[in-house]
Coordinates of C-alpha atoms and ligand atoms in Angstrom, one line a residue:
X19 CA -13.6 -60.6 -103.5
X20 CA -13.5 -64.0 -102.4
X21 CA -10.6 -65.5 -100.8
X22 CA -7.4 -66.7 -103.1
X23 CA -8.3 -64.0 -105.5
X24 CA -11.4 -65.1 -106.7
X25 CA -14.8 -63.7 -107.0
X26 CA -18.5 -64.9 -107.7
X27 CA -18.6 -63.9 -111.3
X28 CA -20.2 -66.9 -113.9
X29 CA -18.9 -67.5 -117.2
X30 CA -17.7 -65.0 -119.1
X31 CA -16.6 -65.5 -122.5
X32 CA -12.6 -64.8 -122.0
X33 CA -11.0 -61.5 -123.7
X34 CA -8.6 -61.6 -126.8
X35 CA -5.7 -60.5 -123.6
X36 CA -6.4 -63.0 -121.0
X37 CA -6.3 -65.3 -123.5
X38 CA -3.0 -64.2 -125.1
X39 CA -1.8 -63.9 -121.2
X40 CA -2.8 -67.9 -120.8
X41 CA -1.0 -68.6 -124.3
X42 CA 2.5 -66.8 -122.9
X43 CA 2.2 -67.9 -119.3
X44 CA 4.4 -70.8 -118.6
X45 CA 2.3 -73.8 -117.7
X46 CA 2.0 -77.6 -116.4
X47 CA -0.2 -80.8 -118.3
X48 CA -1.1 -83.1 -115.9
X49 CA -3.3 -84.8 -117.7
X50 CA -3.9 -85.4 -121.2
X51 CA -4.4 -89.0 -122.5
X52 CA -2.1 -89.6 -125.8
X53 CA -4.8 -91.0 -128.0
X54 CA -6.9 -88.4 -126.7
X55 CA -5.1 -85.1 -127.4
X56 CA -3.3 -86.4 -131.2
X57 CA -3.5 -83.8 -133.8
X58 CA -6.8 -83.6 -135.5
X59 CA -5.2 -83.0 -139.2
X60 CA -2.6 -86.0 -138.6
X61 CA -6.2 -88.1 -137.7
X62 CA -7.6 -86.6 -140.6
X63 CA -4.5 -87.5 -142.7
X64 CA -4.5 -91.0 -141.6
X65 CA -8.3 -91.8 -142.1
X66 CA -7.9 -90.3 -145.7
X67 CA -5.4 -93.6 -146.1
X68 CA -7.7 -96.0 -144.9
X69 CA -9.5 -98.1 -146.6
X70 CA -13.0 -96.7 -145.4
X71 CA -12.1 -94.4 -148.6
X72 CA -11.4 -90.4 -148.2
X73 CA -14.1 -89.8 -146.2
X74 CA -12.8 -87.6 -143.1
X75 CA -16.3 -87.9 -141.4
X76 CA -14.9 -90.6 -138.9
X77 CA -11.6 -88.1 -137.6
X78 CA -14.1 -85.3 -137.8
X79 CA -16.9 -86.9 -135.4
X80 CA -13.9 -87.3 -132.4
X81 CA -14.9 -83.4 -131.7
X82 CA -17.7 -83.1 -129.0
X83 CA -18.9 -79.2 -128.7
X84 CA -21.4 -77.5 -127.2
X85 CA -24.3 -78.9 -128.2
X86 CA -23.5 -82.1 -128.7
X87 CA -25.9 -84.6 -127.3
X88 CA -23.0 -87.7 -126.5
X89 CA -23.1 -88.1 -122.8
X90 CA -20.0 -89.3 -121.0
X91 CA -19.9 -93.2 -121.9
X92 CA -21.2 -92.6 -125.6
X93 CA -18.1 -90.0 -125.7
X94 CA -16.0 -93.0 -125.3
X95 CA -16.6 -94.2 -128.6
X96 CA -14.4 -91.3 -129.8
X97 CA -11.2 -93.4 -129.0
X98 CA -12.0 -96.3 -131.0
X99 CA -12.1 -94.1 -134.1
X100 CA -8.2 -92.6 -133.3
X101 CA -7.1 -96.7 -131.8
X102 CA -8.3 -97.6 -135.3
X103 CA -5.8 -95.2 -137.3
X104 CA -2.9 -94.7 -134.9
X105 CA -1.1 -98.0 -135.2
X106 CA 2.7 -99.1 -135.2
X107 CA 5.6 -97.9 -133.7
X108 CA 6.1 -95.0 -136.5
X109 CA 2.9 -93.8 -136.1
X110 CA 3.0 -93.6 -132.2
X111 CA 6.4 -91.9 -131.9
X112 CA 5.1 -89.2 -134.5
X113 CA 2.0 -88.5 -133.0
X114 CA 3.4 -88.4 -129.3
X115 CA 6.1 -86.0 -130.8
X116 CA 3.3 -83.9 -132.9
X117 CA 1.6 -83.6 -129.0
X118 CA 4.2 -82.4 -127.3
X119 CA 5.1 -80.2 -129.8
X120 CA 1.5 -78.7 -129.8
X121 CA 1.5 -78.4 -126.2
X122 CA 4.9 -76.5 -126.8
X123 CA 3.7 -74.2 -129.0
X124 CA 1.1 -73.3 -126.2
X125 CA 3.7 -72.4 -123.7
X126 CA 3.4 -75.7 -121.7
X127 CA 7.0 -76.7 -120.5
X128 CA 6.3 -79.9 -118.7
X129 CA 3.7 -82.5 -119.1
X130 CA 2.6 -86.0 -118.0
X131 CA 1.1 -88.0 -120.9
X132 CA -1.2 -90.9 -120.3
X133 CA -1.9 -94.0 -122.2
X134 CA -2.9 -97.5 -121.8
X135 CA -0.4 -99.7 -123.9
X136 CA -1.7 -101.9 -126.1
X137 CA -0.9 -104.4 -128.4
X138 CA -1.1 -104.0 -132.7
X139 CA -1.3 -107.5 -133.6
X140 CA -1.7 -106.6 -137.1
X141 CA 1.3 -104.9 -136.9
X142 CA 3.2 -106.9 -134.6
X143 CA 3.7 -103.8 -132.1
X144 CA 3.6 -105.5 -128.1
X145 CA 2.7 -103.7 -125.0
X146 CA 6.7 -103.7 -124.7
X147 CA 7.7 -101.8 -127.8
X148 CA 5.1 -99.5 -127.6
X149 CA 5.9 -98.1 -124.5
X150 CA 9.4 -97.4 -126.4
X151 CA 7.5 -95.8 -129.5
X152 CA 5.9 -93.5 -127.0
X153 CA 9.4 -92.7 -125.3
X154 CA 11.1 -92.4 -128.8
X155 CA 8.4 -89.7 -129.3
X156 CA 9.0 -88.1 -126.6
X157 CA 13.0 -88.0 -127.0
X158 CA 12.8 -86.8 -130.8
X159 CA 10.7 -83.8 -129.4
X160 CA 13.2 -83.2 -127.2
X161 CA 16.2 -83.6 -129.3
X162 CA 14.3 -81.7 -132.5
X163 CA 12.2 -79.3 -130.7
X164 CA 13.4 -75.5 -132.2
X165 CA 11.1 -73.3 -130.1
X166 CA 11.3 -74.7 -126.5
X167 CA 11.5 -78.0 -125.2
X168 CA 8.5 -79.4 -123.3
X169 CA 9.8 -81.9 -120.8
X170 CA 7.8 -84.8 -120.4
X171 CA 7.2 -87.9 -118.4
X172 CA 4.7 -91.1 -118.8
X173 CA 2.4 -92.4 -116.9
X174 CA 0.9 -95.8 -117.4
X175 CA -3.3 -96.2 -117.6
X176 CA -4.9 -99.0 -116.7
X177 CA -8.7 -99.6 -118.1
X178 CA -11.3 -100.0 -115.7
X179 CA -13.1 -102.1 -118.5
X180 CA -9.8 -104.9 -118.6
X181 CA -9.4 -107.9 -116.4
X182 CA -7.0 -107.9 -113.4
X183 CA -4.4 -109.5 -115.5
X184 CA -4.2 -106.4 -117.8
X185 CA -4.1 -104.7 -114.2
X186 CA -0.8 -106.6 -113.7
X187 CA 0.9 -106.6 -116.9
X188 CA 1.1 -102.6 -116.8
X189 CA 1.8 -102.7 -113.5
X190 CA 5.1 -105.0 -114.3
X191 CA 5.8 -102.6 -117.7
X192 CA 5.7 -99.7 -114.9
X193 CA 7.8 -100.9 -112.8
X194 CA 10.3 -101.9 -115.5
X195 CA 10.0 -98.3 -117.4
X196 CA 10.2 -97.0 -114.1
X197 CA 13.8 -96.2 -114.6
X198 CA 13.3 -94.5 -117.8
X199 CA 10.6 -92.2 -118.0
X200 CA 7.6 -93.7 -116.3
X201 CA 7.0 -91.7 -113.4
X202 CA 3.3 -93.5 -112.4
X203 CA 0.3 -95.3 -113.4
X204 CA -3.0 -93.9 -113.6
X205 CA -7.0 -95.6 -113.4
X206 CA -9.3 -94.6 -116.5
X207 CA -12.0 -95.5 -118.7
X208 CA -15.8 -95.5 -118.6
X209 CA -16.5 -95.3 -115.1
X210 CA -19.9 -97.0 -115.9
X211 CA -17.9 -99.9 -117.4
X212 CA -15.6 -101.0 -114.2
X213 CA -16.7 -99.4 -110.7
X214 CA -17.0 -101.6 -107.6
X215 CA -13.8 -103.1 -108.6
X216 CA -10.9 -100.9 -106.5
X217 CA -10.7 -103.3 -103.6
X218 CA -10.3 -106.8 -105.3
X219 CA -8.5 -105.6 -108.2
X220 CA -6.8 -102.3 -108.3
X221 CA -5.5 -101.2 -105.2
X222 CA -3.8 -104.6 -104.8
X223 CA -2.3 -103.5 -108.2
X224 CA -0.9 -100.0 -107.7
X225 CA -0.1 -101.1 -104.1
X226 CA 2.8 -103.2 -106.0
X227 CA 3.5 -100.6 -108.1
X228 CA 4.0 -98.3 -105.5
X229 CA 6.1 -100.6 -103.3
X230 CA 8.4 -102.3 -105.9
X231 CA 9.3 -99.0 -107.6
X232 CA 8.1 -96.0 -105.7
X233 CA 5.6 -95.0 -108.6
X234 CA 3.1 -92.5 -108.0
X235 CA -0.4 -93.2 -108.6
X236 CA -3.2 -91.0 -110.3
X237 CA -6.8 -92.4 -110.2
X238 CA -10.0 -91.0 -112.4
X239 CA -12.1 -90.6 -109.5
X240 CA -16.1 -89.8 -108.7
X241 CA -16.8 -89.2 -113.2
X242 CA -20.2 -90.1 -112.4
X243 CA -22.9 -90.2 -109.9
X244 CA -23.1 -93.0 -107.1
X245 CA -19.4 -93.6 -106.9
X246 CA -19.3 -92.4 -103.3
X247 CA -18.4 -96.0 -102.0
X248 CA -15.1 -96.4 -104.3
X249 CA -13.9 -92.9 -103.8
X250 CA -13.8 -93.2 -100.0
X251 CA -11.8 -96.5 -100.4
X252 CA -9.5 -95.0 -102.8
X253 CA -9.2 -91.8 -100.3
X254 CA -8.5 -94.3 -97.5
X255 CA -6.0 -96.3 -99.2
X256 CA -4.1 -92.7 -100.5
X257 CA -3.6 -92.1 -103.9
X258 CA -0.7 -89.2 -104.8
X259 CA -3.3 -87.5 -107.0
X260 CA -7.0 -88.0 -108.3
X261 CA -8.7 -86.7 -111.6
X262 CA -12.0 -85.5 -112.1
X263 CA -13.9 -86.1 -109.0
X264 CA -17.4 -84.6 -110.4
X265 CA -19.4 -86.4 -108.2
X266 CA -18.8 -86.0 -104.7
X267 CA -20.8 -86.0 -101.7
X268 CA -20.2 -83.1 -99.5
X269 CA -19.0 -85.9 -96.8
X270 CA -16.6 -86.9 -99.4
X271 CA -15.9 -83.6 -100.9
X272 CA -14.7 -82.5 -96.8
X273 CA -12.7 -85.6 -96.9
X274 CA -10.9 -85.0 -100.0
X275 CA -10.1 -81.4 -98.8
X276 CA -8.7 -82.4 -95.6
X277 CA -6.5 -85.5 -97.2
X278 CA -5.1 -82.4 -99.3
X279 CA -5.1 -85.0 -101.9
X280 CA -4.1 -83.4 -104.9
X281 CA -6.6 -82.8 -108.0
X282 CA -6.6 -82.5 -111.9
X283 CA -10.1 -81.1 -113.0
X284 CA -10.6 -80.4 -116.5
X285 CA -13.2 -77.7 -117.2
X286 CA -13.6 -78.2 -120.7
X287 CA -14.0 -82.0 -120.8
X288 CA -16.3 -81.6 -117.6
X289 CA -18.9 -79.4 -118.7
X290 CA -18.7 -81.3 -122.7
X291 CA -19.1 -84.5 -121.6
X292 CA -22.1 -83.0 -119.4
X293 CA -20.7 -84.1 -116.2
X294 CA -21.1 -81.0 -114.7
X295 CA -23.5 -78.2 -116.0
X296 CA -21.4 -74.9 -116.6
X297 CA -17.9 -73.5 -116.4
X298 CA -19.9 -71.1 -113.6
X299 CA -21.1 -74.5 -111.7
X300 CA -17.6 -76.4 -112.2
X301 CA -16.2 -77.7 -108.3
X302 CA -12.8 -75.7 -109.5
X303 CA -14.4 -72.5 -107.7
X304 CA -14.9 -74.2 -104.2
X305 CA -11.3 -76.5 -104.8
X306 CA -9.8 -72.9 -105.4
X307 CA -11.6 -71.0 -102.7
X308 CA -10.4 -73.6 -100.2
X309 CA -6.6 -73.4 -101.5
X310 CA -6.9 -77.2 -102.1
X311 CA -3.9 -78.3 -104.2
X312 CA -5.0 -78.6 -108.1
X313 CA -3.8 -78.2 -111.3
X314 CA -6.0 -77.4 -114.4
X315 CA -5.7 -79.9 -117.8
X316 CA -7.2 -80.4 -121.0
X317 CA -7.7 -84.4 -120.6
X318 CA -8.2 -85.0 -124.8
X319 CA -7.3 -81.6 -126.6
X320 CA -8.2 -83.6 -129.2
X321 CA -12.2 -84.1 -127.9
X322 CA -12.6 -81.0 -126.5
X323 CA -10.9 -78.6 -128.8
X324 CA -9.8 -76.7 -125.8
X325 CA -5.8 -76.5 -125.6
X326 CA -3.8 -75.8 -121.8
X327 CA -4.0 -71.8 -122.7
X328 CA -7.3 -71.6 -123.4
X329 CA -8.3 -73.8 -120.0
X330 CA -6.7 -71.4 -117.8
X331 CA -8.2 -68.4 -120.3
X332 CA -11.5 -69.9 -119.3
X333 CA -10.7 -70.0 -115.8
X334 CA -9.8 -66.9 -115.6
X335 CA -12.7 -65.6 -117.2
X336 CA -15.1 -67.3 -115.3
X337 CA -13.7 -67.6 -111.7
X338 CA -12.2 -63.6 -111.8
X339 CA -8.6 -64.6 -111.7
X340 CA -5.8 -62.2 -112.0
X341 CA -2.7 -62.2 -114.2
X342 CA -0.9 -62.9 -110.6
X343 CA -3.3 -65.5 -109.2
X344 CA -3.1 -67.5 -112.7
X345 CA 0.6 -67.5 -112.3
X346 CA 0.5 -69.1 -109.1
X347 CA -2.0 -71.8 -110.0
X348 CA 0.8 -72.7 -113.0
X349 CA 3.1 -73.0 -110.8
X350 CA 1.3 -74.2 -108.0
X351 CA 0.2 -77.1 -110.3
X352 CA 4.1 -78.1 -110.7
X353 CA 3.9 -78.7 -106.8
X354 CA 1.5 -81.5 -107.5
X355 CA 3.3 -83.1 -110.3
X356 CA 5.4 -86.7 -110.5
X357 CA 8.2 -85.1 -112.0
X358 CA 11.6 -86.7 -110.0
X359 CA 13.9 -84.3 -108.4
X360 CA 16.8 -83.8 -110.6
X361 CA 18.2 -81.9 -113.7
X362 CA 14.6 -81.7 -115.2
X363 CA 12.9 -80.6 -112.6
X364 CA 15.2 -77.7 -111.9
X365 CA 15.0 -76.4 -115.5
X366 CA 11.0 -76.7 -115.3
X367 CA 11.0 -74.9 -111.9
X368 CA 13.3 -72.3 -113.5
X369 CA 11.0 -71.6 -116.9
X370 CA 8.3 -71.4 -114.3
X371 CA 9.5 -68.8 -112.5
X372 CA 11.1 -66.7 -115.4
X373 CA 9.6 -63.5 -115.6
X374 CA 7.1 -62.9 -118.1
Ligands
LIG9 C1 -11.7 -91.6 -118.3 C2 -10.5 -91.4 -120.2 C3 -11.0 -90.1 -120.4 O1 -4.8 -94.4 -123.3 O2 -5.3 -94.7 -125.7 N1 -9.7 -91.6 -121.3 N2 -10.9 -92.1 -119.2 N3 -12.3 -90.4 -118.4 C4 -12.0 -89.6 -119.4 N4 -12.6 -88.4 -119.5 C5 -13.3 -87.9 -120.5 N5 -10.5 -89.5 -121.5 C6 -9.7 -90.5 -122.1 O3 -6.0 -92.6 -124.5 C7 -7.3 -92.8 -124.7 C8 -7.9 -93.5 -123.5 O4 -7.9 -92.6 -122.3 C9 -9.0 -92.9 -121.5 C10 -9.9 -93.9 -122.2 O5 -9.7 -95.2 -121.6 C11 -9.4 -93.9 -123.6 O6 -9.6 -95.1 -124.3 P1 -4.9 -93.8 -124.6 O7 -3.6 -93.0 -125.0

C-alpha cells in the first residue's frame, strides 16, 4: 500500500458496490461549467424545436466517448451546439435548476457552477439579467427541491478567446453579484486559443476582482502542452485554486505541490478529451499520494457522460481507494471550496459529516 490509502493498481472497471457507495456518499462539485453539464434530453428537447427540423443528431454529437477521435480544441465545438439552443432567461433558470437537481439526485450537496455570461441579442437577454436567470435557477432548486437541497454558489468564467474588455465587464458583474451568490471568477476556454496572455490581461483583471470584493479566483491551468511559462506566472501571482493542470513540468509540478495550491482534476474529461492517456496514467495518483489538496469533478457531465458518483467510482477503482479514504477526499474537497462561512456552510459541513 501506498501512502494515503492508495495502491499501484491500473484501471479497473469499478464494481456495481463502489459505485452504489459513490452514488450515496455525500459529495462536493467544484467544477462543472453550466452549458457544459445541461441535461442531454432537455438539449434534445430543445433541438427538436428548432428550426434545423427534428433531427436530434446536433444534441446527440455533444457526447465524446471512448473512442472518439475529437481532440481537446475540436471538443470545444460541442458548446456551440448547447449556446445555440439554450437561450433566454426561461430557458437558463430551467436548465441551471434541471443541473442542480441532477447533481442532487447523485448525492452532491454543494456545488460551484461555472459560466461565462453572455449576451442573447435575439432575445434581448444582457450579461446583467442573465447572471439573475442563472441565480433564479438556482433559488427555485432550492425553494422546490423534494429530495435534498444542493447548495450552490457561482462563479464567473472569463474566455481566454475574448478581449480584455470582456475580461473587465465580468470582473465588474463579479464584483456587483458578489453580494449575492458569486463567490469567484474562474479562466477557461481553448487553451490553444488565448495562452501568453495572463500577464497583460488577466491577472490585472482578477487582481481587481480580488481586491475590490475579496473574490476567489479559479484558473484552467497547464490543459495543454508548452504552457509551462503561464503556469509559473499564475503560481507566482497565487490563484485560490487551479483546474486541470495536465501538463506540468516536474519543476512546475514540485512548485504546485509546495504552494499547496489547491486543485480540481477531472478524470473523465482528462482522459476523453485525450489530455492524458488513461485513468491508470491520470496525475490524481501522484496529487493523492502527496496529500496535495484536491477535489475530484465532472467539468461537462453533459460531454463526458460521467456524473460526480461515477468520478469518484472510477477513482476508487482505479487508484485502490477505500470506502474510508473516499469519504475523506469528499470532505477534504469541501476544504478547498469558495463557499462563505455562514448558515450554508455549516449545513454542507454537517451533511458531510452525517453518517452514512
Ligand atoms: C476549458 C472549458 C472546458 O460558460 O457557457 N469549458 N474550458 N476547458 C474545458 N475542459 C474540457 N469545458 C468547458 O459553459 C461552457 C464553456 O465552458 C468552458 C468553455 O469556454 C465553454 O464554452 P458556459 O456555461
Amino acid at each position: 500500500m501506498a501512502p494515503n490509502g492508495t495502491s499501484a493498481v491500473g484501471a479497473q472497471p469499478y464494481t456495481e458496490e463502489q459505485l452504489d457507495f459513490c452514488r450515496r456518499l455525500p459529495k462536493v462539485e467544484r467544477h462543472a461549467h453550466l452549458n457544459g453539464s445541461v441535461r442531454q434530453s432537455t438539449l434534445q428537447e430543445l433541438y427538436k424545436k428548432t428550426s434545423e427540423g427534428t433531427s436530434t443528431s446536433s444534441a446527440a454529437s455533444v457526447a465524446i466517448a471512448k473512442g472518439d477521435t475529437r481532440n481537446l480544441s475540436e471538443m470545444f465545438a460541442v458548446f456551440g451546439v448547447v449556446h445555440h439552443v439554450v437561450r433566454g432567461a426561461e430557458l437558463l433558470t430551467r436548465v441551471t435548476r434541471e443541473v442542480l437537481e441532477d447533481m442532487s439526485a447523485d448525492g452532491v450537496v454543494y456545488a460551484e457552477l461555472r459560466t461565462t455570461p453572455r449576451e442573447h441579442q435575439d432575445v434581448g437577454l444582457d450579461k446583467r439579467a442573465y447572471i439573475e436567470a442563472v441565480l433564479q435557477g438556482i433559488e427555485e432548486h432550492r425553494r422546490l427541491a423534494k429530495d435534498g437541497v444542493c447548495i450552490a454558489r457561482l462563479i464567473l468564467s472569463i474566455d481566454r478567446k475574448d478581449p480584455v474588455t470582456v475580461a473587465e465587464d465580468t470582473v465588474n458583474l463579479a464584483i456587483e453579484y458578489s453580494n449575492r451568490g458569486v463567490v469567484g471568477l474562474d479562466l477557461c476556454g481553448d487553451p490553444a486559443l488565448g495562452w501568453g496572455r495572463w500577464r497583460q490581461d488577466w491577472e490585472p483583471a482578477f487582481e481587481r476582482g480580488r481586491k475590490q470584493a475579496g473574490l476567489k479566483v479559479t484558473l484552467h491551468a497547464a490543459e495543454m502542452a508548452g504552457m509551462d511559462e503561464e503556469m509559473a506566472d499564475m503560481l507566482a501571482w497565487g490563484p485560490d485554486s487551479l483546474g486541470h493542470v495536465c501538463f506540468l513540468s516536474p519543476g512546475e509540478e514540485l512548485r504546485l505541490f509546495e504552494s499547496r495550491t489547491p486543485v480540481e482534476l477531472c478524470l473523465s474529461s482528462n482522459v476523453l478529451s485525450k489530455s492524458v492517456e488513461s485513468y491508470s496514467a491520470h496525475h490524481f495518483g501522484r496529487f493523492l499520494e502527496r496529500g496535495h489538496p484536491l477535489a475530484i469533478c465532472t467539468d461537462d457531465v453533459l460531454v463526458f457522460s460521467s456524473p460526480l458518483s461515477r468520478e469518484y467510482a472510477l477513482a476508487m477503482s482505479t487508484f485502490g481507494l477505500d470506502e474510508a479514504k473516499v469519504t475523506d477526499l469528499a470532505r477534504d474537497a469541501f476544504e478547498t471550496s469558495f463557499l462563505e462561512k455562514g448558515r450554508d456552510y455549516n449545513e454542507v459541513l454537517a451533511r458531510l459529516r452525517a453518517p452514512s
